mmCIF file of C-alpha atoms and ligand atoms in Angstrom:
data_model
loop_
_atom_site.group_PDB
_atom_site.id
_atom_site.type_symbol
_atom_site.label_atom_id
_atom_site.label_comp_id
_atom_site.label_asym_id
_atom_site.label_seq_id
_atom_site.Cartn_x
_atom_site.Cartn_y
_atom_site.Cartn_z
ATOM 1 C CA MET A 1 148.849 -15.819 -50.257
ATOM 2 C CA ALA A 2 146.433 -13.049 -50.468
ATOM 3 C CA LYS A 3 148.261 -9.826 -51.996
ATOM 4 C CA VAL A 4 147.324 -7.179 -49.596
ATOM 5 C CA THR A 5 147.689 -3.695 -51.531
ATOM 6 C CA GLY A 6 145.716 -1.509 -49.334
ATOM 7 C CA PHE A 7 143.450 -0.985 -51.985
ATOM 8 C CA GLU A 8 146.336 1.312 -53.665
ATOM 9 C CA GLY A 9 145.145 1.562 -57.773
ATOM 10 C CA ILE A 10 141.682 0.756 -56.429
ATOM 11 C CA VAL A 11 138.397 2.726 -57.520
ATOM 12 C CA ALA A 12 136.694 3.109 -54.649
ATOM 13 C CA ALA A 13 133.811 5.967 -56.362
ATOM 14 C CA GLU A 14 133.524 8.657 -59.059
ATOM 15 C CA THR A 15 133.325 11.836 -57.153
ATOM 16 C CA ASP A 16 132.876 15.284 -58.363
ATOM 17 C CA ILE A 17 135.005 16.740 -55.207
ATOM 18 C CA SER A 18 138.300 16.873 -55.647
ATOM 19 C CA LEU A 19 141.333 15.732 -57.815
ATOM 20 C CA VAL A 20 144.171 14.656 -56.277
ATOM 21 C CA ASP A 21 147.194 15.242 -59.352
ATOM 22 C CA GLY A 22 150.376 13.951 -57.683
ATOM 23 C CA GLU A 23 151.997 13.699 -61.311
ATOM 24 C CA ASN A 24 151.804 17.377 -62.529
ATOM 25 C CA GLY A 25 151.544 18.845 -58.605
ATOM 26 C CA ARG A 26 147.522 19.782 -58.534
ATOM 27 C CA LEU A 27 145.062 19.628 -56.136
ATOM 28 C CA VAL A 28 141.966 20.739 -57.606
ATOM 29 C CA TYR A 29 138.844 21.857 -55.408
ATOM 30 C CA ARG A 30 135.633 21.884 -58.169
ATOM 31 C CA GLY A 31 137.025 22.734 -60.367
ATOM 32 C CA TYR A 32 139.880 25.523 -58.846
ATOM 33 C CA LEU A 33 142.650 25.160 -57.293
ATOM 34 C CA ALA A 34 143.386 24.332 -54.036
ATOM 35 C CA LYS A 35 146.184 26.813 -53.653
ATOM 36 C CA ASP A 36 144.303 29.498 -55.023
ATOM 37 C CA LEU A 37 141.571 29.553 -52.974
ATOM 38 C CA ALA A 38 143.486 28.952 -50.140
ATOM 39 C CA ILE A 39 145.199 32.276 -50.587
ATOM 40 C CA GLU A 40 142.527 33.785 -51.725
ATOM 41 C CA GLN A 41 139.369 33.150 -50.055
ATOM 42 C CA SER A 42 137.328 32.194 -46.647
ATOM 43 C CA TYR A 43 137.255 28.798 -44.987
ATOM 44 C CA GLU A 44 133.235 29.999 -45.580
ATOM 45 C CA GLU A 45 133.678 30.201 -48.908
ATOM 46 C CA VAL A 46 135.775 27.144 -49.597
ATOM 47 C CA ALA A 47 133.750 25.281 -47.675
ATOM 48 C CA TYR A 48 130.289 26.373 -49.364
ATOM 49 C CA LEU A 49 131.827 25.520 -52.723
ATOM 50 C CA LEU A 50 132.628 21.763 -51.060
ATOM 51 C CA TRP A 51 129.187 21.505 -49.789
ATOM 52 C CA ASN A 52 127.255 22.726 -52.880
ATOM 53 C CA GLY A 53 129.601 22.274 -56.226
ATOM 54 C CA GLN A 54 129.903 26.500 -56.579
ATOM 55 C CA LEU A 55 130.988 29.798 -54.459
ATOM 56 C CA PRO A 56 128.562 31.911 -52.909
ATOM 57 C CA GLU A 57 127.295 35.470 -54.028
ATOM 58 C CA GLN A 58 127.609 37.569 -51.710
ATOM 59 C CA ASP A 59 124.719 37.154 -50.151
ATOM 60 C CA GLU A 60 124.432 33.667 -49.606
ATOM 61 C CA LEU A 61 128.564 34.113 -47.874
ATOM 62 C CA GLU A 62 126.891 36.236 -45.921
ATOM 63 C CA GLN A 63 123.869 33.511 -44.608
ATOM 64 C CA LEU A 64 126.838 31.553 -44.524
ATOM 65 C CA HIS A 65 128.458 33.078 -41.692
ATOM 66 C CA MET A 66 125.539 33.687 -39.760
ATOM 67 C CA ARG A 67 124.421 29.934 -39.585
ATOM 68 C CA LEU A 68 127.901 28.568 -39.201
ATOM 69 C CA ALA A 69 128.297 31.481 -36.340
ATOM 70 C CA ASN A 70 125.156 30.710 -34.568
ATOM 71 C CA LEU A 71 125.909 26.555 -34.321
ATOM 72 C CA ARG A 72 128.920 27.250 -32.473
ATOM 73 C CA ASN A 73 127.460 27.378 -29.337
ATOM 74 C CA ILE A 74 128.291 23.948 -27.434
ATOM 75 C CA PRO A 75 124.789 22.468 -25.791
ATOM 76 C CA GLU A 76 124.752 22.337 -21.980
ATOM 77 C CA TYR A 77 124.918 18.213 -21.794
ATOM 78 C CA ILE A 78 127.586 17.724 -24.374
ATOM 79 C CA CYS A 79 129.826 20.137 -22.176
ATOM 80 C CA GLU A 80 128.378 17.864 -18.910
ATOM 81 C CA ILE A 81 129.796 15.118 -20.924
ATOM 82 C CA ILE A 82 133.513 16.005 -22.250
ATOM 83 C CA ASP A 83 133.911 17.062 -18.546
ATOM 84 C CA LEU A 84 133.347 14.089 -17.407
ATOM 85 C CA LEU A 85 136.162 12.390 -19.809
ATOM 86 C CA PRO A 86 139.089 11.212 -18.154
ATOM 87 C CA LEU A 87 141.731 13.770 -18.658
ATOM 88 C CA SER A 88 143.630 10.967 -20.189
ATOM 89 C CA ILE A 89 141.564 10.598 -23.001
ATOM 90 C CA SER A 90 143.020 12.678 -25.949
ATOM 91 C CA MET A 91 141.222 15.476 -28.073
ATOM 92 C CA MET A 92 140.266 13.123 -30.879
ATOM 93 C CA GLY A 93 138.721 10.746 -28.448
ATOM 94 C CA VAL A 94 136.932 13.899 -27.101
ATOM 95 C CA LEU A 95 135.507 15.035 -30.770
ATOM 96 C CA GLN A 96 134.486 11.223 -31.010
ATOM 97 C CA THR A 97 132.065 10.914 -27.630
ATOM 98 C CA ALA A 98 130.505 14.421 -28.636
ATOM 99 C CA VAL A 99 130.130 13.661 -32.037
ATOM 100 C CA ALA A 100 128.608 10.807 -31.814
ATOM 101 C CA ALA A 101 126.488 12.685 -28.252
ATOM 102 C CA LEU A 102 125.542 15.088 -30.662
ATOM 103 C CA GLY A 103 124.057 12.713 -33.608
ATOM 104 C CA ASP A 104 122.314 10.918 -30.690
ATOM 105 C CA ALA A 105 120.121 13.750 -29.503
ATOM 106 C CA ALA A 106 119.397 15.467 -33.225
ATOM 107 C CA GLY A 107 118.232 12.006 -33.655
ATOM 108 C CA VAL A 108 119.590 11.752 -37.251
ATOM 109 C CA ALA A 109 117.730 9.857 -39.783
ATOM 110 C CA TRP A 110 118.848 7.942 -43.042
ATOM 111 C CA PRO A 111 119.575 11.062 -45.399
ATOM 112 C CA PRO A 112 122.434 13.453 -44.156
ATOM 113 C CA THR A 113 121.732 16.546 -44.536
ATOM 114 C CA LEU A 114 123.782 20.142 -45.417
ATOM 115 C CA GLN A 115 122.227 21.486 -41.859
ATOM 116 C CA GLN A 116 123.944 18.510 -40.210
ATOM 117 C CA ALA A 117 126.967 19.313 -41.529
ATOM 118 C CA GLU A 118 127.005 23.484 -40.815
ATOM 119 C CA ARG A 119 126.220 21.979 -37.440
ATOM 120 C CA LEU A 120 129.545 19.860 -37.450
ATOM 121 C CA THR A 121 131.327 21.883 -39.004
ATOM 122 C CA ALA A 122 130.549 24.607 -37.306
ATOM 123 C CA VAL A 123 130.647 23.045 -33.264
ATOM 124 C CA LEU A 124 133.993 21.304 -33.597
ATOM 125 C CA PRO A 125 136.390 24.356 -33.174
ATOM 126 C CA SER A 126 134.167 25.421 -29.714
ATOM 127 C CA ILE A 127 134.859 21.833 -28.814
ATOM 128 C CA VAL A 128 138.779 21.712 -29.370
ATOM 129 C CA ALA A 129 138.719 24.752 -27.282
ATOM 130 C CA TYR A 130 136.010 23.605 -24.265
ATOM 131 C CA ARG A 131 138.651 21.147 -23.893
ATOM 132 C CA TYR A 132 141.465 22.639 -24.296
ATOM 133 C CA ARG A 133 141.219 25.325 -22.020
ATOM 134 C CA LYS A 134 139.430 23.731 -18.988
ATOM 135 C CA LEU A 135 142.249 20.844 -19.225
ATOM 136 C CA ASN A 136 144.530 23.954 -19.071
ATOM 137 C CA GLY A 137 142.581 25.357 -15.961
ATOM 138 C CA LEU A 138 141.206 28.578 -18.011
ATOM 139 C CA PRO A 139 138.120 30.299 -18.603
ATOM 140 C CA ILE A 140 136.202 29.072 -20.929
ATOM 141 C CA VAL A 141 135.910 31.748 -23.981
ATOM 142 C CA GLU A 142 132.668 32.400 -25.896
ATOM 143 C CA PRO A 143 132.601 32.681 -29.386
ATOM 144 C CA ASP A 144 132.750 35.621 -31.347
ATOM 145 C CA ALA A 145 129.852 35.681 -34.329
ATOM 146 C CA GLN A 146 131.979 38.690 -36.034
ATOM 147 C CA LEU A 147 134.924 36.832 -36.470
ATOM 148 C CA GLY A 148 135.553 34.263 -39.113
ATOM 149 C CA HIS A 149 136.362 30.568 -38.923
ATOM 150 C CA ALA A 150 139.234 30.803 -38.067
ATOM 151 C CA ALA A 151 139.956 33.742 -36.434
ATOM 152 C CA ASN A 152 137.038 32.463 -34.174
ATOM 153 C CA TYR A 153 138.895 29.571 -32.896
ATOM 154 C CA LEU A 154 142.090 31.106 -32.355
ATOM 155 C CA TYR A 155 139.910 33.213 -30.180
ATOM 156 C CA MET A 156 138.674 31.243 -28.669
ATOM 157 C CA LEU A 157 141.764 28.894 -27.853
ATOM 158 C CA THR A 158 143.580 31.757 -26.383
ATOM 159 C CA GLY A 159 141.117 34.392 -25.235
ATOM 160 C CA GLN A 160 142.660 37.374 -27.294
ATOM 161 C CA LEU A 161 141.810 38.626 -30.534
ATOM 162 C CA PRO A 162 144.005 36.779 -33.266
ATOM 163 C CA GLU A 163 146.617 38.901 -36.131
ATOM 164 C CA GLU A 164 145.126 38.846 -38.858
ATOM 165 C CA SER A 165 148.169 37.447 -40.312
ATOM 166 C CA HIS A 166 147.912 34.355 -37.784
ATOM 167 C CA SER A 167 144.394 33.905 -38.897
ATOM 168 C CA LYS A 168 145.075 34.918 -42.388
ATOM 169 C CA ALA A 169 147.756 31.842 -42.554
ATOM 170 C CA LEU A 170 145.251 29.294 -40.046
ATOM 171 C CA ASN A 171 142.487 29.969 -42.501
ATOM 172 C CA ALA A 172 144.759 29.118 -45.395
ATOM 173 C CA TYR A 173 145.667 25.732 -43.528
ATOM 174 C CA LEU A 174 142.388 24.685 -42.896
ATOM 175 C CA ILE A 175 141.795 25.338 -46.368
ATOM 176 C CA LEU A 176 144.222 23.501 -48.103
ATOM 177 C CA GLY A 177 143.430 20.871 -45.108
ATOM 178 C CA MET A 178 139.355 20.163 -46.622
ATOM 179 C CA GLU A 179 139.953 17.854 -49.014
ATOM 180 C CA HIS A 180 142.511 15.156 -50.554
ATOM 181 C CA GLY A 181 140.326 12.573 -52.207
ATOM 182 C CA MET A 182 140.003 9.198 -51.662
ATOM 183 C CA ASN A 183 142.003 9.284 -47.938
ATOM 184 C CA ALA A 184 141.527 7.056 -45.332
ATOM 185 C CA SER A 185 139.023 9.100 -43.413
ATOM 186 C CA THR A 186 137.057 9.887 -46.438
ATOM 187 C CA PHE A 187 136.673 6.643 -47.272
ATOM 188 C CA ALA A 188 135.931 5.095 -43.815
ATOM 189 C CA GLY A 189 133.013 8.146 -43.807
ATOM 190 C CA ARG A 190 132.002 7.146 -46.481
ATOM 191 C CA VAL A 191 131.924 3.003 -45.546
ATOM 192 C CA ILE A 192 130.002 3.640 -42.606
ATOM 193 C CA LEU A 193 127.548 6.610 -43.979
ATOM 194 C CA SER A 194 127.111 3.655 -47.318
ATOM 195 C CA THR A 195 124.531 1.070 -44.984
ATOM 196 C CA GLN A 196 122.590 4.018 -44.503
ATOM 197 C CA SER A 197 123.376 5.274 -40.684
ATOM 198 C CA ASP A 198 123.950 8.520 -40.116
ATOM 199 C CA MET A 199 126.052 11.446 -40.714
ATOM 200 C CA ASN A 200 127.397 11.509 -36.824
ATOM 201 C CA ALA A 201 128.386 8.126 -36.990
ATOM 202 C CA ALA A 202 130.475 8.433 -40.717
ATOM 203 C CA VAL A 203 132.438 11.386 -39.066
ATOM 204 C CA CYS A 204 133.084 9.705 -35.732
ATOM 205 C CA GLY A 205 134.366 6.666 -38.099
ATOM 206 C CA ALA A 206 135.894 9.518 -39.959
ATOM 207 C CA ILE A 207 138.117 10.664 -36.660
ATOM 208 C CA GLY A 208 138.845 7.565 -35.717
ATOM 209 C CA ALA A 209 140.657 6.620 -39.076
ATOM 210 C CA MET A 210 142.295 10.249 -38.964
ATOM 211 C CA LYS A 211 143.249 9.699 -35.371
ATOM 212 C CA GLY A 212 145.675 7.563 -36.406
ATOM 213 C CA PRO A 213 149.579 8.676 -36.820
ATOM 214 C CA LEU A 214 149.949 6.900 -40.181
ATOM 215 C CA HIS A 215 147.293 9.648 -41.346
ATOM 216 C CA GLY A 216 146.415 12.508 -39.110
ATOM 217 C CA GLY A 217 150.389 12.399 -37.546
ATOM 218 C CA ALA A 218 151.346 16.089 -36.556
ATOM 219 C CA PRO A 219 154.195 17.329 -38.048
ATOM 220 C CA TYR A 220 155.641 17.105 -35.000
ATOM 221 C CA GLU A 221 159.213 16.008 -36.164
ATOM 222 C CA VAL A 222 159.453 19.771 -38.286
ATOM 223 C CA ILE A 223 158.389 21.704 -35.363
ATOM 224 C CA ALA A 224 161.500 19.961 -33.519
ATOM 225 C CA MET A 225 163.725 20.537 -36.109
ATOM 226 C CA LEU A 226 162.651 24.494 -36.311
ATOM 227 C CA GLU A 227 163.265 24.415 -32.455
ATOM 228 C CA GLU A 228 166.454 23.479 -32.586
ATOM 229 C CA ILE A 229 168.160 25.124 -35.167
ATOM 230 C CA GLY A 230 166.496 28.267 -33.324
ATOM 231 C CA SER A 231 167.881 31.161 -35.396
ATOM 232 C CA LYS A 232 168.615 32.042 -39.292
ATOM 233 C CA ASP A 233 172.550 31.888 -39.273
ATOM 234 C CA ARG A 234 171.654 28.264 -37.501
ATOM 235 C CA ALA A 235 170.008 26.850 -40.107
ATOM 236 C CA GLU A 236 172.721 25.853 -42.242
ATOM 237 C CA PRO A 237 175.448 24.166 -40.348
ATOM 238 C CA TRP A 238 172.191 22.382 -38.742
ATOM 239 C CA MET A 239 171.052 21.113 -41.951
ATOM 240 C CA ARG A 240 174.854 20.213 -42.958
ATOM 241 C CA ASN A 241 175.460 18.198 -40.040
ATOM 242 C CA ALA A 242 172.319 16.436 -40.340
ATOM 243 C CA LEU A 243 172.274 15.742 -43.760
ATOM 244 C CA GLU A 244 176.630 14.495 -43.444
ATOM 245 C CA HIS A 245 175.296 12.152 -40.787
ATOM 246 C CA GLY A 246 173.086 10.865 -42.851
ATOM 247 C CA ALA A 247 169.659 11.846 -42.135
ATOM 248 C CA ARG A 248 166.829 12.874 -42.703
ATOM 249 C CA LEU A 249 165.481 16.567 -43.594
ATOM 250 C CA MET A 250 161.690 16.820 -42.069
ATOM 251 C CA GLY A 251 159.380 18.339 -44.364
ATOM 252 C CA PHE A 252 161.096 17.850 -47.518
ATOM 253 C CA GLY A 253 160.190 14.494 -49.706
ATOM 254 C CA HIS A 254 157.380 12.885 -50.858
ATOM 255 C CA ARG A 255 156.044 9.549 -51.598
ATOM 256 C CA ILE A 256 153.414 10.915 -54.597
ATOM 257 C CA TYR A 257 154.244 14.305 -55.242
ATOM 258 C CA LYS A 258 157.791 14.551 -56.960
ATOM 259 C CA THR A 259 157.210 18.005 -58.256
ATOM 260 C CA ASN A 260 156.305 20.834 -55.852
ATOM 261 C CA ASP A 261 153.063 20.076 -53.162
ATOM 262 C CA PRO A 262 150.892 22.613 -54.269
ATOM 263 C CA ARG A 263 149.364 22.505 -50.677
ATOM 264 C CA ALA A 264 152.993 23.167 -49.641
ATOM 265 C CA GLU A 265 153.445 25.687 -52.488
ATOM 266 C CA ALA A 266 149.793 27.701 -51.072
ATOM 267 C CA LEU A 267 151.383 28.052 -47.276
ATOM 268 C CA ARG A 268 154.638 29.429 -48.847
ATOM 269 C CA ILE A 269 152.556 32.186 -50.318
ATOM 270 C CA VAL A 270 151.075 32.881 -47.188
ATOM 271 C CA THR A 271 153.674 32.796 -45.175
ATOM 272 C CA LEU A 272 155.801 35.033 -47.127
ATOM 273 C CA GLN A 273 152.938 37.490 -47.046
ATOM 274 C CA MET A 274 153.469 36.953 -43.379
ATOM 275 C CA THR A 275 157.429 38.064 -43.208
ATOM 276 C CA GLY A 276 157.823 40.392 -41.832
ATOM 277 C CA GLU A 277 154.957 40.557 -38.930
ATOM 278 C CA ASP A 278 156.623 37.715 -37.792
ATOM 279 C CA PRO A 279 160.167 35.811 -36.915
ATOM 280 C CA SER A 280 159.147 32.439 -37.148
ATOM 281 C CA PHE A 281 157.947 32.825 -40.215
ATOM 282 C CA GLU A 282 160.747 34.203 -41.430
ATOM 283 C CA LEU A 283 162.699 31.581 -40.079
ATOM 284 C CA ALA A 284 160.854 29.171 -42.036
ATOM 285 C CA ILE A 285 161.321 30.103 -45.062
ATOM 286 C CA HIS A 286 164.840 31.210 -44.330
ATOM 287 C CA VAL A 287 165.303 27.432 -43.465
ATOM 288 C CA GLU A 288 162.990 26.072 -46.192
ATOM 289 C CA ASN A 289 165.810 28.311 -48.704
ATOM 290 C CA THR A 290 168.887 26.413 -46.919
ATOM 291 C CA ALA A 291 167.648 22.898 -46.804
ATOM 292 C CA ILE A 292 166.149 22.937 -51.014
ATOM 293 C CA ARG A 293 170.128 24.415 -52.359
ATOM 294 C CA LEU A 294 171.466 21.669 -49.274
ATOM 295 C CA LEU A 295 169.432 18.920 -50.902
ATOM 296 C CA GLU A 296 170.307 19.834 -54.255
ATOM 297 C CA GLU A 297 174.035 19.593 -52.917
ATOM 298 C CA PHE A 298 173.856 16.321 -50.604
ATOM 299 C CA LYS A 299 171.205 14.290 -52.789
ATOM 300 C CA PRO A 300 170.849 15.786 -56.993
ATOM 301 C CA GLY A 301 168.568 14.668 -59.119
ATOM 302 C CA ARG A 302 165.998 12.819 -55.927
ATOM 303 C CA ARG A 303 163.605 15.756 -56.605
ATOM 304 C CA LEU A 304 163.281 16.441 -53.156
ATOM 305 C CA PHE A 305 160.689 19.697 -52.760
ATOM 306 C CA THR A 306 159.083 21.083 -49.444
ATOM 307 C CA ASN A 307 156.153 19.102 -48.512
ATOM 308 C CA VAL A 308 152.588 20.176 -46.651
ATOM 309 C CA GLU A 309 154.132 18.910 -43.246
ATOM 310 C CA PHE A 310 156.769 21.580 -43.276
ATOM 311 C CA TYR A 311 154.836 24.241 -43.969
ATOM 312 C CA ALA A 312 151.244 22.931 -41.502
ATOM 313 C CA ALA A 313 154.507 22.614 -39.120
ATOM 314 C CA ALA A 314 155.868 26.460 -39.251
ATOM 315 C CA ILE A 315 152.140 27.897 -39.560
ATOM 316 C CA LEU A 316 150.732 25.911 -36.698
ATOM 317 C CA ARG A 317 153.661 27.194 -34.642
ATOM 318 C CA ALA A 318 153.966 30.538 -35.793
ATOM 319 C CA VAL A 319 150.046 31.186 -34.759
ATOM 320 C CA GLN A 320 150.743 29.195 -31.740
ATOM 321 C CA ILE A 321 148.833 26.301 -31.486
ATOM 322 C CA SER A 322 150.187 23.797 -28.921
ATOM 323 C CA PRO A 323 151.626 20.853 -30.886
ATOM 324 C CA ASP A 324 148.673 17.977 -29.023
ATOM 325 C CA LEU A 325 146.255 20.317 -31.119
ATOM 326 C CA PHE A 326 147.873 19.487 -34.268
ATOM 327 C CA THR A 327 145.939 16.855 -35.386
ATOM 328 C CA PRO A 328 142.660 17.757 -34.180
ATOM 329 C CA THR A 329 143.075 21.239 -36.131
ATOM 330 C CA PHE A 330 143.618 19.428 -39.220
ATOM 331 C CA THR A 331 139.896 17.848 -38.073
ATOM 332 C CA LEU A 332 138.144 21.361 -38.635
ATOM 333 C CA GLY A 333 139.521 21.608 -42.086
ATOM 334 C CA ARG A 334 138.794 17.773 -42.928
ATOM 335 C CA ILE A 335 135.117 18.121 -41.694
ATOM 336 C CA VAL A 336 134.562 19.809 -44.459
ATOM 337 C CA GLY A 337 135.919 17.161 -47.248
ATOM 338 C CA TRP A 338 134.174 14.576 -44.469
ATOM 339 C CA THR A 339 130.796 15.758 -44.987
ATOM 340 C CA ALA A 340 130.945 16.357 -48.907
ATOM 341 C CA HIS A 341 131.706 12.766 -49.644
ATOM 342 C CA ILE A 342 129.224 11.877 -47.196
ATOM 343 C CA LEU A 343 126.274 13.857 -48.897
ATOM 344 C CA GLU A 344 127.353 12.532 -52.277
ATOM 345 C CA GLN A 345 127.521 8.733 -50.759
ATOM 346 C CA ALA A 346 124.459 9.619 -49.864
ATOM 347 C CA SER A 347 122.734 11.310 -53.357
ATOM 348 C CA VAL A 348 124.712 7.379 -55.310
ATOM 349 C CA ASN A 349 124.348 4.993 -52.395
ATOM 350 C CA ARG A 350 125.195 1.604 -53.137
ATOM 351 C CA ILE A 351 126.528 -0.399 -49.826
ATOM 352 C CA PHE A 352 130.424 -1.351 -49.827
ATOM 353 C CA ARG A 353 131.087 -4.255 -49.666
ATOM 354 C CA PRO A 354 134.798 -6.112 -50.825
ATOM 355 C CA GLU A 355 135.374 -9.558 -50.807
ATOM 356 C CA SER A 356 138.327 -11.422 -49.567
ATOM 357 C CA VAL A 357 139.884 -14.295 -50.929
ATOM 358 C CA TYR A 358 140.220 -17.134 -47.479
ATOM 359 C CA THR A 359 143.897 -17.956 -47.007
ATOM 360 C CA GLY A 360 142.987 -20.046 -43.519
ATOM 361 C CA PRO A 361 142.961 -23.486 -43.722
ATOM 362 C CA MET A 362 140.002 -25.720 -44.595
ATOM 363 C CA PRO A 363 137.819 -28.390 -42.798
ATOM 364 C CA ALA A 364 139.457 -31.508 -42.467
ATOM 365 C CA ALA A 365 136.395 -33.393 -44.136
ATOM 366 C CA ASP A 366 134.616 -30.981 -45.495
ATOM 367 C CA LEU A 367 131.948 -33.144 -47.244
ATOM 368 C CA SER A 368 129.707 -30.580 -48.795
ATOM 369 C CA VAL A 369 132.478 -29.511 -51.442
ATOM 370 C CA ILE A 370 132.267 -33.177 -52.903
HETATM 371 N N1 LIG B 401 166.246 14.196 -46.583
HETATM 372 C C1 LIG B 401 167.196 14.019 -47.003
HETATM 373 N N2 LIG B 401 167.562 13.324 -48.381
HETATM 374 C C2 LIG B 401 166.091 12.142 -48.286
HETATM 375 C C3 LIG B 401 165.131 12.952 -47.608
HETATM 376 C C4 LIG B 401 164.761 14.177 -47.001
HETATM 377 N N3 LIG B 401 163.702 14.410 -46.197
HETATM 378 N N4 LIG B 401 163.735 12.530 -47.905
HETATM 379 C C5 LIG B 401 164.508 11.724 -49.236
HETATM 380 N N5 LIG B 401 165.792 11.550 -48.817
HETATM 381 C C6 LIG B 401 166.869 10.765 -50.259
HETATM 382 C C7 LIG B 401 166.744 9.793 -48.938
HETATM 383 O O1 LIG B 401 168.218 9.406 -48.540
HETATM 384 C C8 LIG B 401 167.106 8.635 -50.559
HETATM 385 O O2 LIG B 401 168.430 8.933 -50.994
HETATM 386 P P1 LIG B 401 169.845 7.705 -51.402
HETATM 387 O O3 LIG B 401 168.846 7.557 -53.025
HETATM 388 O O4 LIG B 401 171.144 8.557 -51.411
HETATM 389 O O5 LIG B 401 169.542 6.506 -50.752
HETATM 390 C C9 LIG B 401 166.271 9.347 -51.548
HETATM 391 O O6 LIG B 401 166.128 10.614 -51.409
HETATM 392 C C10 LIG B 401 164.954 8.682 -51.731
HETATM 393 O O7 LIG B 401 164.195 8.664 -50.130
HETATM 394 P P2 LIG B 401 163.260 7.807 -50.308
HETATM 395 O O8 LIG B 401 162.656 6.731 -49.504
HETATM 396 O O9 LIG B 401 162.960 6.487 -51.415
HETATM 397 O O10 LIG B 401 161.968 8.174 -50.456
HETATM 398 P P3 LIG B 401 160.145 8.047 -50.968
HETATM 399 O O11 LIG B 401 159.734 8.577 -51.801
HETATM 400 O O12 LIG B 401 160.211 6.700 -50.815
HETATM 401 O O13 LIG B 401 159.931 9.092 -49.748
HETATM 402 C C11 LIG B 401 158.927 10.336 -47.610
HETATM 403 C C12 LIG B 401 158.997 10.632 -49.219
HETATM 404 C C13 LIG B 401 159.202 9.054 -46.754
HETATM 405 C C14 LIG B 401 158.521 11.281 -47.538
HETATM 406 C C15 LIG B 401 160.631 11.557 -47.707
HETATM 407 O O14 LIG B 401 161.343 11.595 -48.387
HETATM 408 C C16 LIG B 401 160.994 11.657 -46.174
HETATM 409 O O15 LIG B 401 161.440 11.165 -45.911
HETATM 410 N N6 LIG B 401 161.154 12.494 -45.674
HETATM 411 C C17 LIG B 401 160.814 13.188 -44.509
HETATM 412 C C18 LIG B 401 159.780 12.687 -43.931
HETATM 413 C C19 LIG B 401 158.688 13.716 -43.849
HETATM 414 O O16 LIG B 401 159.221 15.120 -44.674
HETATM 415 N N7 LIG B 401 157.400 12.500 -43.586
HETATM 416 C C20 LIG B 401 156.185 13.733 -44.139
HETATM 417 C C21 LIG B 401 155.720 13.204 -45.680
HETATM 418 S S1 LIG B 401 154.453 14.519 -45.874
HETATM 419 C C22 LIG B 401 152.526 14.112 -45.560
HETATM 420 O O17 LIG B 401 152.963 12.628 -45.644
HETATM 421 C C23 LIG B 401 151.638 14.123 -45.998
#
């Protein structure tokens, strides 16, 4: 019987885009620590870095901002297609449908281009916000070209100009979600592109992979825990009781990172900067500090640190993004990594064609092998 490994330990590609270093708790984007980028740079700057290999000069940044802002509007026929979809279609299904339909209209051909990457990156938040507001019977909010990528997404979702702290926190979350090596959705995108299919087909496949709960699964359980705890004074008794009953604290521990998850660390710094401005952030910090202390007491030596899901949940809850939008919002960050990988794959392309080991029965009388 063949051993099915899920490709663990197999090198699928060489990449200049990112390094995931679980041993040392480092995530590197093109030579920069992702945690520093998330705190110091804008979504547009880091997208430019991942696509082009270097951070932009001021004029390059302004031009990118302008290009993305001009590409935010959803073509009318895409709105019509979205409106025809049954209400039961998930937001990830809506994104796949819209991306597929956008690809056909553009008549995209080999090789994929940076312009296509920018176009998809710019329009995806508008599609999520459009569908969300339609589903909730709210008037559609047109994009605001003055706002940065993260702030404009919040604005289109809520119809209100977002607080700066909320835009900043979401900006950091999106940057830290942009890229994470040869994860399942990125690999899916590269495989599709390797057949000389187009950018939009590859992104559709990546969205399909991201939709699965083993990959883009939302940090619902952390939210449920924070909701149940509710206030700082309840944190210790609630978590002590959970640990005494053998339960796991959601948002802590990681299979690969046995030291600080660099993404959680960066989101913690951003969250700390926001405390005093929003009680949700304060509660998250308090729950984390208490959890780390209690985990050391109940599970000494297990090296349990805060994982990215904890702060993803805390931040998305604080900026009031509805839980059903968690995976689509993660996608709005990861689209940058996918498209960077798709462009990289095109530049070195060879079709992916792994082998399989046949473990089924052989024909009873197969004369050809005699
Ligand atoms: N709370 C309490 N105890 C824990 C936790 C936790 N969050 N995580 C691990 N432990 C304990 C286990 O009970 C076990 O204790 P024992 O030695 O007394 O039996 C020990 O630590 C080791 O646990 P494993 O399950 O072997 O650790 P593993 O590395 O396989 O698990 C996992 C990693 C699944 C993430 C785990 O830490 C967990 O269940 N965390 C909570 C769920 C969570 O936050 N998931 C999101 C992960 S982040 C991501 O996927 C992007």
